[in-house]
Short mmCIF file of C-alpha atoms in Angstrom, two decimals:
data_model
loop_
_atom_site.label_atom_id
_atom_site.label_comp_id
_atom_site.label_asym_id
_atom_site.label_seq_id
_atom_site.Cartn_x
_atom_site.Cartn_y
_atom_site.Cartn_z
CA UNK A 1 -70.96 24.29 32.52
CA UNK A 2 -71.73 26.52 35.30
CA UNK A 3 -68.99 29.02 36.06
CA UNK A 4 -69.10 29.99 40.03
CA UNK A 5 -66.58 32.83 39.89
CA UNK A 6 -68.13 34.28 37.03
CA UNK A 7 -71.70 33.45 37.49
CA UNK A 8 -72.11 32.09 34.27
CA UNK A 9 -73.82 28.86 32.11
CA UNK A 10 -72.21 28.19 29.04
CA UNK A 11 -72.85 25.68 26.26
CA UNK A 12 -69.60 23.98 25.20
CA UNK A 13 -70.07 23.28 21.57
CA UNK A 14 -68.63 19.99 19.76
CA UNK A 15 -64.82 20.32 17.69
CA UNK A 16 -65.72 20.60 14.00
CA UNK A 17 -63.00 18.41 12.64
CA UNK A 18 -62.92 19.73 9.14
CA UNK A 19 -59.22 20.81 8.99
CA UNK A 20 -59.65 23.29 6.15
CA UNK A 21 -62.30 25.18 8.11
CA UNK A 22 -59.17 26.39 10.28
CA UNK A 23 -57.23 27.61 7.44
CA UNK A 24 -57.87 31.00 8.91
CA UNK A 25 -55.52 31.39 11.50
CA UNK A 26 -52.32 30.85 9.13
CA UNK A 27 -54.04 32.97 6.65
CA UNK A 28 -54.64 35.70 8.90
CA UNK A 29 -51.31 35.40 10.66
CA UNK A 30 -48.84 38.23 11.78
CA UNK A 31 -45.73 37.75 10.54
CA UNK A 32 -42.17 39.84 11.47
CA UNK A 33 -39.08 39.71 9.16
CA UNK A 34 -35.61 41.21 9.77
CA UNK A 35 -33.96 43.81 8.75
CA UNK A 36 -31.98 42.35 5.61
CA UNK A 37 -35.16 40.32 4.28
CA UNK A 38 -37.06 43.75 4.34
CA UNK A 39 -34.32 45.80 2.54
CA UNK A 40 -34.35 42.82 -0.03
CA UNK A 41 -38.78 43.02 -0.37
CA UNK A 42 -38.86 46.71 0.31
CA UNK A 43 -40.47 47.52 -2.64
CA UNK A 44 -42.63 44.35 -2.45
CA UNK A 45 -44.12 45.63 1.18
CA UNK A 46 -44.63 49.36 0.39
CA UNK A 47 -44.08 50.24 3.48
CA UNK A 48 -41.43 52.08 6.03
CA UNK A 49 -39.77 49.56 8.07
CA UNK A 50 -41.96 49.74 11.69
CA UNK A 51 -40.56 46.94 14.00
CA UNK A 52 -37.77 47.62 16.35
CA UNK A 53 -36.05 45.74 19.58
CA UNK A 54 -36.02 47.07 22.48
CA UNK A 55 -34.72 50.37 23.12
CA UNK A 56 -32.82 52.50 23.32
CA UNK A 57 -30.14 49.59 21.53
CA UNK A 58 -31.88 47.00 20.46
CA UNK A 59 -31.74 46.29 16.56
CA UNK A 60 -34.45 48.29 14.23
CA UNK A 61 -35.08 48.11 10.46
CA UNK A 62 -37.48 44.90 11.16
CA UNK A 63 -40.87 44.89 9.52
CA UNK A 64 -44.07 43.45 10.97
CA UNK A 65 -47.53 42.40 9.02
CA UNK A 66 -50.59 40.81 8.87
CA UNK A 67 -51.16 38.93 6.14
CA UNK A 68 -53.89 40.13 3.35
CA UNK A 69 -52.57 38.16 0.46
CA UNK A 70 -51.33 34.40 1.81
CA UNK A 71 -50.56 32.97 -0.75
CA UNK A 72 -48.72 35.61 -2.71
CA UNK A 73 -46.99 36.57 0.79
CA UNK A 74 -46.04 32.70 1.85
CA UNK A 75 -44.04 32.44 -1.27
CA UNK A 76 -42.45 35.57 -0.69
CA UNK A 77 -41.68 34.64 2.90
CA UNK A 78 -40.19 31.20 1.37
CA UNK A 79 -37.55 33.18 -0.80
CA UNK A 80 -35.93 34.90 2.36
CA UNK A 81 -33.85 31.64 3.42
CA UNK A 82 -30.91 33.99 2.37
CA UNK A 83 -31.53 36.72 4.28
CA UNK A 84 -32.61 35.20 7.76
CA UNK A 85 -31.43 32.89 9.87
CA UNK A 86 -34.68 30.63 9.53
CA UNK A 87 -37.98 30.42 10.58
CA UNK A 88 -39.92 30.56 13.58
CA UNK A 89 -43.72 29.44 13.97
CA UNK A 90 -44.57 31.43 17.43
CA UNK A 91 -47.70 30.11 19.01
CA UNK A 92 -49.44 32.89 21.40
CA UNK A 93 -51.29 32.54 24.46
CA UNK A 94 -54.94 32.66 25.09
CA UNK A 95 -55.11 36.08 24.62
CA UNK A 96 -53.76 36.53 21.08
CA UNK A 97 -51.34 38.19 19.14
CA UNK A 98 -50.76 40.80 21.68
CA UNK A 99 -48.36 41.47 24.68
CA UNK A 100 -45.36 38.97 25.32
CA UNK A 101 -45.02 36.69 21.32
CA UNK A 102 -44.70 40.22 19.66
CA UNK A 103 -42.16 41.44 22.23
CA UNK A 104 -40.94 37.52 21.23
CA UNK A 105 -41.17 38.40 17.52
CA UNK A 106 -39.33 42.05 17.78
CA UNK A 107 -36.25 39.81 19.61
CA UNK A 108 -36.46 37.30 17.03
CA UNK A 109 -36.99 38.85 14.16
CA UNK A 110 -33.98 41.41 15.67
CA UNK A 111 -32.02 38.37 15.49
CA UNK A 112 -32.12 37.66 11.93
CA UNK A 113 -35.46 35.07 12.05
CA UNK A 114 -38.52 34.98 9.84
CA UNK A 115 -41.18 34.83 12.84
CA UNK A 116 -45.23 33.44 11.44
CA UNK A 117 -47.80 33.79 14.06
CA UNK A 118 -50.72 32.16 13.31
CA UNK A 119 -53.99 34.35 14.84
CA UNK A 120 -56.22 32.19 16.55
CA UNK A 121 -58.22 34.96 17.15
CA UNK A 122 -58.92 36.14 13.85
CA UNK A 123 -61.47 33.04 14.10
CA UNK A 124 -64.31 33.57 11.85
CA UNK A 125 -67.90 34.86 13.98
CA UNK A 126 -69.91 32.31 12.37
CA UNK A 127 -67.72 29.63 13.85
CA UNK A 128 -68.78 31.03 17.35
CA UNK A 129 -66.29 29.33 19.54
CA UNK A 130 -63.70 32.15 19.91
CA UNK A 131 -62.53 35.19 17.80
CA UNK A 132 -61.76 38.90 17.80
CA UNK A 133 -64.54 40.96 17.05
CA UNK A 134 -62.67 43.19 14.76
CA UNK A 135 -58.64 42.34 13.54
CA UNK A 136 -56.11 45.33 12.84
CA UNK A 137 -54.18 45.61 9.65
CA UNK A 138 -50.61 46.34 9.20
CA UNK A 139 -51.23 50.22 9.41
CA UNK A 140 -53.02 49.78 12.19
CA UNK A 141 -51.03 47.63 14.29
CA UNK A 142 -48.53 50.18 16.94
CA UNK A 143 -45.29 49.10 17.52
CA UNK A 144 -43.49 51.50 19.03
CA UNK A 145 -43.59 49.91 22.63
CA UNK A 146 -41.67 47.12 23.02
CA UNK A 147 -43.25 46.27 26.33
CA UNK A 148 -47.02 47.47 25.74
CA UNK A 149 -49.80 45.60 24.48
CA UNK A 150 -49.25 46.29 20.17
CA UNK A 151 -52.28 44.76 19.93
CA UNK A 152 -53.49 43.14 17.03
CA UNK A 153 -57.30 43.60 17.29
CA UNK A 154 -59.30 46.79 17.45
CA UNK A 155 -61.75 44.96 19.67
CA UNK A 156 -61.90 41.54 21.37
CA UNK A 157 -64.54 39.44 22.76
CA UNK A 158 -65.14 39.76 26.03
CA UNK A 159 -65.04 36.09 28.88
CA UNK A 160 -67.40 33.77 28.19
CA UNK A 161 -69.08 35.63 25.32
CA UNK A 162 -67.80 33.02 23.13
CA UNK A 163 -67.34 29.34 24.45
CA UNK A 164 -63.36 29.82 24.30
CA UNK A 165 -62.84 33.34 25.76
CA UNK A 166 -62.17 32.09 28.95
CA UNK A 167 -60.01 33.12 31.84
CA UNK A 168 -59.12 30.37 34.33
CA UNK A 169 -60.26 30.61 37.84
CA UNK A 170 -59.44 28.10 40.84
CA UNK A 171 -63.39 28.22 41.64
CA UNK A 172 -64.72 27.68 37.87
CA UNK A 173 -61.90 24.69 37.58
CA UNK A 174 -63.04 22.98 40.77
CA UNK A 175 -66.95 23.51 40.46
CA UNK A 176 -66.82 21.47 37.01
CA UNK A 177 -63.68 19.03 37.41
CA UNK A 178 -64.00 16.00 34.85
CA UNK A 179 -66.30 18.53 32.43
CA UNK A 180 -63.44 21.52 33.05
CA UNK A 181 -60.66 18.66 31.74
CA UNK A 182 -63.22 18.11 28.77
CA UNK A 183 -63.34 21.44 27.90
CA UNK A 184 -59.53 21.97 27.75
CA UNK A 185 -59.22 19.27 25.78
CA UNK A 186 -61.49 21.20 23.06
CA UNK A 187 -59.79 24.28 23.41
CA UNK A 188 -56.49 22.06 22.62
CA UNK A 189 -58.24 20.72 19.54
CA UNK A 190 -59.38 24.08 17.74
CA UNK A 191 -55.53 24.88 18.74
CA UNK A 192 -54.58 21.56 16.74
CA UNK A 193 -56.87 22.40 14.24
CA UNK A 194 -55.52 25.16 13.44
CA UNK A 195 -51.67 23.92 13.33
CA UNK A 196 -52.87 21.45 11.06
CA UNK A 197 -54.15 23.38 8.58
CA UNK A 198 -51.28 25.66 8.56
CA UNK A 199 -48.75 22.85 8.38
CA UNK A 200 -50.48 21.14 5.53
CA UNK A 201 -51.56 24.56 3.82
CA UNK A 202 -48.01 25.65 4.18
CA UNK A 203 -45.57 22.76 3.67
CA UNK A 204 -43.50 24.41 1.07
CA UNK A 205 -42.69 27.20 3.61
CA UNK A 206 -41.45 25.12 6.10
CA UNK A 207 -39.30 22.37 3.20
CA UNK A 208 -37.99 25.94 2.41
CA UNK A 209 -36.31 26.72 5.31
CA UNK A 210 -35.87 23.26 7.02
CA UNK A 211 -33.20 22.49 3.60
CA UNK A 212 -31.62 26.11 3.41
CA UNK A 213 -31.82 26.80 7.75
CA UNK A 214 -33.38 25.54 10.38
CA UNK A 215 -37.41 25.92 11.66
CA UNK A 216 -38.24 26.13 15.15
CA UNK A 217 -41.66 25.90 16.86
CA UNK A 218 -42.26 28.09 19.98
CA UNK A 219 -45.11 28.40 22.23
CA UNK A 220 -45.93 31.07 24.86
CA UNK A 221 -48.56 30.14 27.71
CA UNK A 222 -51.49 28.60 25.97
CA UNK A 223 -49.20 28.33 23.12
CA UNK A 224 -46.60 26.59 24.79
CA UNK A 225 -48.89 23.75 25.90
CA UNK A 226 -49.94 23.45 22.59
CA UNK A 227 -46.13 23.25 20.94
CA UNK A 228 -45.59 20.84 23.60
CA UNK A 229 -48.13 18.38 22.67
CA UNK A 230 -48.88 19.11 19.51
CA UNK A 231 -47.48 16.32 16.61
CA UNK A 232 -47.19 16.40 12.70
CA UNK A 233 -44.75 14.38 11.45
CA UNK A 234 -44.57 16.94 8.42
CA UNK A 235 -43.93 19.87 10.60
CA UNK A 236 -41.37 17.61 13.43
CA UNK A 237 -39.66 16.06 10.68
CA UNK A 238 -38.15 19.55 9.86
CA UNK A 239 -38.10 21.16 13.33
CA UNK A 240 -34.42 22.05 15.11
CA UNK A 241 -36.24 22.79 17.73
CA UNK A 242 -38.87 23.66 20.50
CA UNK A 243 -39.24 26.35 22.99
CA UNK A 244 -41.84 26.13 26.09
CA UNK A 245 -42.13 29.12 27.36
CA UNK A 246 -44.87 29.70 30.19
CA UNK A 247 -45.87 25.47 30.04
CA UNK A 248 -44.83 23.35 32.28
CA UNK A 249 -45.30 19.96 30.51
CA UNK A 250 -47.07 18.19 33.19
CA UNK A 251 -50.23 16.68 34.46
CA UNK A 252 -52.62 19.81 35.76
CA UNK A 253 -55.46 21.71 35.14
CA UNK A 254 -54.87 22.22 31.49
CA UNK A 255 -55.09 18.75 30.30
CA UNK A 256 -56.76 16.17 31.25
CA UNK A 257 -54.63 13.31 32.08
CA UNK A 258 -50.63 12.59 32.15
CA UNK A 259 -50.29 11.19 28.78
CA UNK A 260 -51.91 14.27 27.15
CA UNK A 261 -48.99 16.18 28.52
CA UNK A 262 -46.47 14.24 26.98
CA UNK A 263 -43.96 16.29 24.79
CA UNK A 264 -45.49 16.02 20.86
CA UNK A 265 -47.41 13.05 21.49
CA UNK A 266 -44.22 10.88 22.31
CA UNK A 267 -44.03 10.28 18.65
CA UNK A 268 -41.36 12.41 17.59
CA UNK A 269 -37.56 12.18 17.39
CA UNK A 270 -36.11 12.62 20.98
CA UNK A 271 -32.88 14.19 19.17
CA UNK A 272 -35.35 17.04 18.62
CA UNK A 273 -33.38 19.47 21.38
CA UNK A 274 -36.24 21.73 23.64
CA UNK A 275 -36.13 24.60 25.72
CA UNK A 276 -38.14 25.23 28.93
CA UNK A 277 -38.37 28.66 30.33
CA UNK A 278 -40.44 29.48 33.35
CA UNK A 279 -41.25 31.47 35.97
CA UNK A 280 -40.65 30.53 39.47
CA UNK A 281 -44.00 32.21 40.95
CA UNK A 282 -45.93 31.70 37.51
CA UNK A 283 -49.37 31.93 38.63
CA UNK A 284 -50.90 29.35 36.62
CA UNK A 285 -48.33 26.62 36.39
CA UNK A 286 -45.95 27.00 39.56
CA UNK A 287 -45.28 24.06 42.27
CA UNK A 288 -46.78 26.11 45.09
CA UNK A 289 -49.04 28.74 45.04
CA UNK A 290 -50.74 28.87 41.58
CA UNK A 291 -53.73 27.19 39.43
CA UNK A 292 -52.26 24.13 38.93
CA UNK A 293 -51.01 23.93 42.50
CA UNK A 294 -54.41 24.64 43.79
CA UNK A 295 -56.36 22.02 41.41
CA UNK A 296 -53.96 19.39 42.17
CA UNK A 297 -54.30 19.75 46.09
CA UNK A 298 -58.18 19.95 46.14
CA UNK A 299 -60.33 16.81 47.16
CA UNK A 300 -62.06 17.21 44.03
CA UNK A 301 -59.72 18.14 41.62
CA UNK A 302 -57.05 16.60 39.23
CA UNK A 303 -53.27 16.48 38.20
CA UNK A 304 -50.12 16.21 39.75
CA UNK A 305 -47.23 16.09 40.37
CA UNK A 306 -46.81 19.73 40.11
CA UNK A 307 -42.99 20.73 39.56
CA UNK A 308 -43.70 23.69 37.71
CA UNK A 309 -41.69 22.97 34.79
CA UNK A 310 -40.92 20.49 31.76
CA UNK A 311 -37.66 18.77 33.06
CA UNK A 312 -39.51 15.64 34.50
CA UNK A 313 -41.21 14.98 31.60
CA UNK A 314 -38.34 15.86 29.80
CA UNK A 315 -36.35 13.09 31.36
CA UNK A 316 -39.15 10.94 31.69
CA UNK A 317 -39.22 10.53 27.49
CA UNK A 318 -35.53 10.83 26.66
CA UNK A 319 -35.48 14.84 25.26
CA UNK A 320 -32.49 16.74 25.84
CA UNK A 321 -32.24 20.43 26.66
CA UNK A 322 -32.35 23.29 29.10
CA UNK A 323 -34.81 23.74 31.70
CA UNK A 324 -34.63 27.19 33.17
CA UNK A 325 -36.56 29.13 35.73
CA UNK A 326 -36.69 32.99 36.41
CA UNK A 327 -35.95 33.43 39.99
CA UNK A 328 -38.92 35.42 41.08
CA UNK A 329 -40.43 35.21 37.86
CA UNK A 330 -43.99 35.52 36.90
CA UNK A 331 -46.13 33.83 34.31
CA UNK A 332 -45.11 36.62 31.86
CA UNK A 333 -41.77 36.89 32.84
CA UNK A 334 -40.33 39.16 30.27
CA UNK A 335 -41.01 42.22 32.07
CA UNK A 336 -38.44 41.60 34.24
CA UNK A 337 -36.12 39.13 33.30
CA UNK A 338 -36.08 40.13 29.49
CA UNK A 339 -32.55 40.23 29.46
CA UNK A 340 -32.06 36.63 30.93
CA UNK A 341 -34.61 35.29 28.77
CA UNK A 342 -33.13 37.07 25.41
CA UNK A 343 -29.73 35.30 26.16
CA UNK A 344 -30.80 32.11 26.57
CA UNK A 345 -33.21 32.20 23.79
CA UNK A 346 -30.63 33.07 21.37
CA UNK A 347 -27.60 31.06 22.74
CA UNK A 348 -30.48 28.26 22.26
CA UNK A 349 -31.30 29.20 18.44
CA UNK A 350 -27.79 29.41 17.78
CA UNK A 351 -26.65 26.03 18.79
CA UNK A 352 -29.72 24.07 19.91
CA UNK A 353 -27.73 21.10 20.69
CA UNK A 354 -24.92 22.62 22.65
CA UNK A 355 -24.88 20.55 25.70
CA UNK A 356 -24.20 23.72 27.75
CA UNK A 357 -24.94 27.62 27.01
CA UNK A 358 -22.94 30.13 27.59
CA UNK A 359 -25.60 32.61 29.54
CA UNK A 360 -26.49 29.78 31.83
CA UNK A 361 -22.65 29.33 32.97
CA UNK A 362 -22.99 32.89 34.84
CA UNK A 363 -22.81 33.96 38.53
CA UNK A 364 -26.45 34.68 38.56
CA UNK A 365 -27.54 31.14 37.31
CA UNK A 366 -27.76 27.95 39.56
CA UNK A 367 -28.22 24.17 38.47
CA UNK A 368 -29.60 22.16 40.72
CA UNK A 369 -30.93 18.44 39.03
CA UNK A 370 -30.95 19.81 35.95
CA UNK A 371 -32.91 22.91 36.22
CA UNK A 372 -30.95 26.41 35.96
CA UNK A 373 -32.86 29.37 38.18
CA UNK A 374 -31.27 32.51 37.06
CA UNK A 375 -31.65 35.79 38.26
CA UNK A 376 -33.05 39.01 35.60
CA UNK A 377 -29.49 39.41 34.65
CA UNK A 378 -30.39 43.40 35.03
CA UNK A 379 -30.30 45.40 38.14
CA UNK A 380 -33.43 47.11 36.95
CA UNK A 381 -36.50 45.60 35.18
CA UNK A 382 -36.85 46.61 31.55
CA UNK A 383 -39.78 47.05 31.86
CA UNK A 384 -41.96 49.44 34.14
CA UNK A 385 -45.29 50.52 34.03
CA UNK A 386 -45.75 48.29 30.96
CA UNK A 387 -43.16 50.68 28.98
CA UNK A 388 -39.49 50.53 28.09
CA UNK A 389 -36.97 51.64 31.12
CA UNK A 390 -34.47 52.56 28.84
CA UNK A 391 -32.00 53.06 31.69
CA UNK A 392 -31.50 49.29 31.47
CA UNK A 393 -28.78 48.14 28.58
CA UNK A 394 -29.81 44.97 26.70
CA UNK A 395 -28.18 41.46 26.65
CA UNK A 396 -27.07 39.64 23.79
CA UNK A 397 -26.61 36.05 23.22
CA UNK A 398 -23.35 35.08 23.73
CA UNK A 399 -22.85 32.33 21.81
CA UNK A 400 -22.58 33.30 17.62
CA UNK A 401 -22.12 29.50 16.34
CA UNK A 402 -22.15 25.93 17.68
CA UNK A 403 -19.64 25.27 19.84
CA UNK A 404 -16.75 22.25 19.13
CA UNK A 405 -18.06 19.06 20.07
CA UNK A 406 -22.00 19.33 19.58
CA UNK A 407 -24.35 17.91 17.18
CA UNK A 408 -24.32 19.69 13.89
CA UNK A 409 -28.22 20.96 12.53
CA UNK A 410 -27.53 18.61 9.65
CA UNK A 411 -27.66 15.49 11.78
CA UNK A 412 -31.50 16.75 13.06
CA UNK A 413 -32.26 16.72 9.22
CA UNK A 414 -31.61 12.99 8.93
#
């Protein structure tokens, strides 16, 4: 394909479909535990503590790794059902481990969850469709800035000098139209790939938690489109949950027809509860003004309707649970409406099936069809300049337990 905006040919490769090929990005993956769980393994990790919330009072004492040893460290993670409050299998965006699912994984794993990110990036060179050139270890990895980069990789490869480095144009989308579709559909399957090799290399993690706690799958961006459509009835047999965040679970530039947007296929249970969060001027997936937007309006390109966000498909295949866009929000919203997105997040993990949350029952919320647009819940972004404004005081979830009158975690396990 010829890429206008970047002046570029490249050669899309076929999907090698051997599953255990794509063992690496579970075996590679970064993982962040809480507090307790480290205090229990402390002398197992050998290591200070080096994961923190954000400051100056979020809650420290996490620890974060990369994995060296899988299999030794996967049945380690599998004996902290007592010390956590589950599991979470955090999906990043096209970029990597990096930016926005680590700031995810310090507020989760701040929470009391065992967070596993799989690294599609740590991709092997000889496979030569995507991949870091060179992965950080543990020691390596800096933490100390809640809203930088802590960047997983001592270098990456640069656009387009692998098939899948890519970064999404309007011009390169347009120029290529029923090949672009093609090649997102690829880029979904080494995504699949690799999710299928973790769940089947990793079953015994996930029967862990799913009988002592509850697993949830959450995907960020390029994640999120992936957690949405991704299905394996041995991972969504055991899941309490999903979280979208940054996807919009519709028809546009990212897949290549309706039904590939559907929510896991359509083949799992609908009483599986999910939660949408979005930005209201995300620049790739937003009703007006954005990729999707763009791509959808053009004589020659695809998709549509563009709403911006999962509730139509949502309501279109019978799942339950809140839809909510940051007023003003961008595609990485955290930077400014952290504190909104940290409530809802863990009102949500708390009592997935509540049929309403506490932070979205605020002044600064609105519900309109079924689709909450709440303001940053902070008079000051949290983050500026890509660092911590510690001058702004952080949220909390504000629900501890399921409330009265909501379906208990035990009937999802049925």
């Amino acid at each position: 394909m010829y890429m206008p905006y970047d002046d570029v040919n490249i050669t899309v490769p076929a999907i090698d479909q051997n599953v255990t090929k794509y063992e690496y990005a579970g075996d590679n993956a970064l993982v962040a535990i809480p507090a307790a769980c480290y205090q229990k393994e402390e002398a197992f990790f050998g290591s200070a503590s080096n994961f923190a919330d954000r400051a100056p009072d979020g809650p420290n004492g996490m620890f974060y790794f990369r994995m060296s040893d899988p299999d030794t460290e996967y049945a380690k993670l599998a004996n902290m059902t007592d010390c956590s409050s589950g599991l979470v299998v955090l999906l990043h965006g096209t970029s990597g481990v990096r930016w926005n699912p680590v700031s995810y994984a310090a507020t989760l794993s701040g929470l009391g969850w065992v967070v596993v990110l799989p690294d599609s990036q740590s991709q092997p060179a000889e496979m030569g469709y995507k991949g870091a050139i060179s992965l950080k270890n543990t020691s390596e990895i800096d933490t100390s800035n809640y809203c930088g980069a802590m960047d997983a990789y001592n270098e990456t490869a640069k656009t387009w000098s692998k098939p899948f480095m890519y970064s999404t144009k309007v011009e390169n989308v347009l120029n290529n139209g029923a090949n672009y579709a093609e090649y997102m559909e690829r880029n979904y399957r080494i995504r699949a790939l690799e999710m299928d090799a973790f769940v089947s290399k990793r079953e015994s993690l996930l029967s862990a938690f799913f009988t002592a706690s509850r697993v949830f799958l959450l995907g960020r961006s390029e994640g999120g489109a992936v957690a949405g459509r991704y299905y394996n009835e041995a991972l969504h047999s055991k899941l309490s949950g999903i979280i979208l965040s940054g996807w919009s679970c519709e028809f546009n530039y990212f897949v290549s027809c309706a039904e590939n947007a559907l929510i896991c296929e359509d083949k799992c249970s609908k009483d599986i509860p999910v939660l949408n969060v979005v930005g209201e001027s995300d620049s790739y997936f937003a009703s007006n003004s954005s990729v999707s937007a763009d791509v959808a309006k053009s004589e020659n390109g695809y998709g549509g309707p563009i709403t911006g966000n999962c509730k139509a498909t949502m309501d279109a295949q019978g799942f339950n649970g809140p839809v909510v866009v940051m007023e003003g929000g961008g595609h990485g919203f955290l930077y400014t409406h952290d504190n909104a997105w940290r409530s809802v997040l863990g009102d949500f993990l708390a009592c997935p099936t509540a049929t309403s949350l506490p932070s979205l029952q605020r002044p600064g919320c609105q519900e309109q069809s079924g689709v909450y647009t709440c303001d940053a819940l902070s008079e000051s972004p949290p983050c500026v300049d890509w660092a911590v404004n510690v001058s702004v005081p952080l949220a909390a979830s504000t629900l501890g337990s399921c409330a009265v009158g909501t379906t208990s975690t035990a009937d999802l396990h049925d």
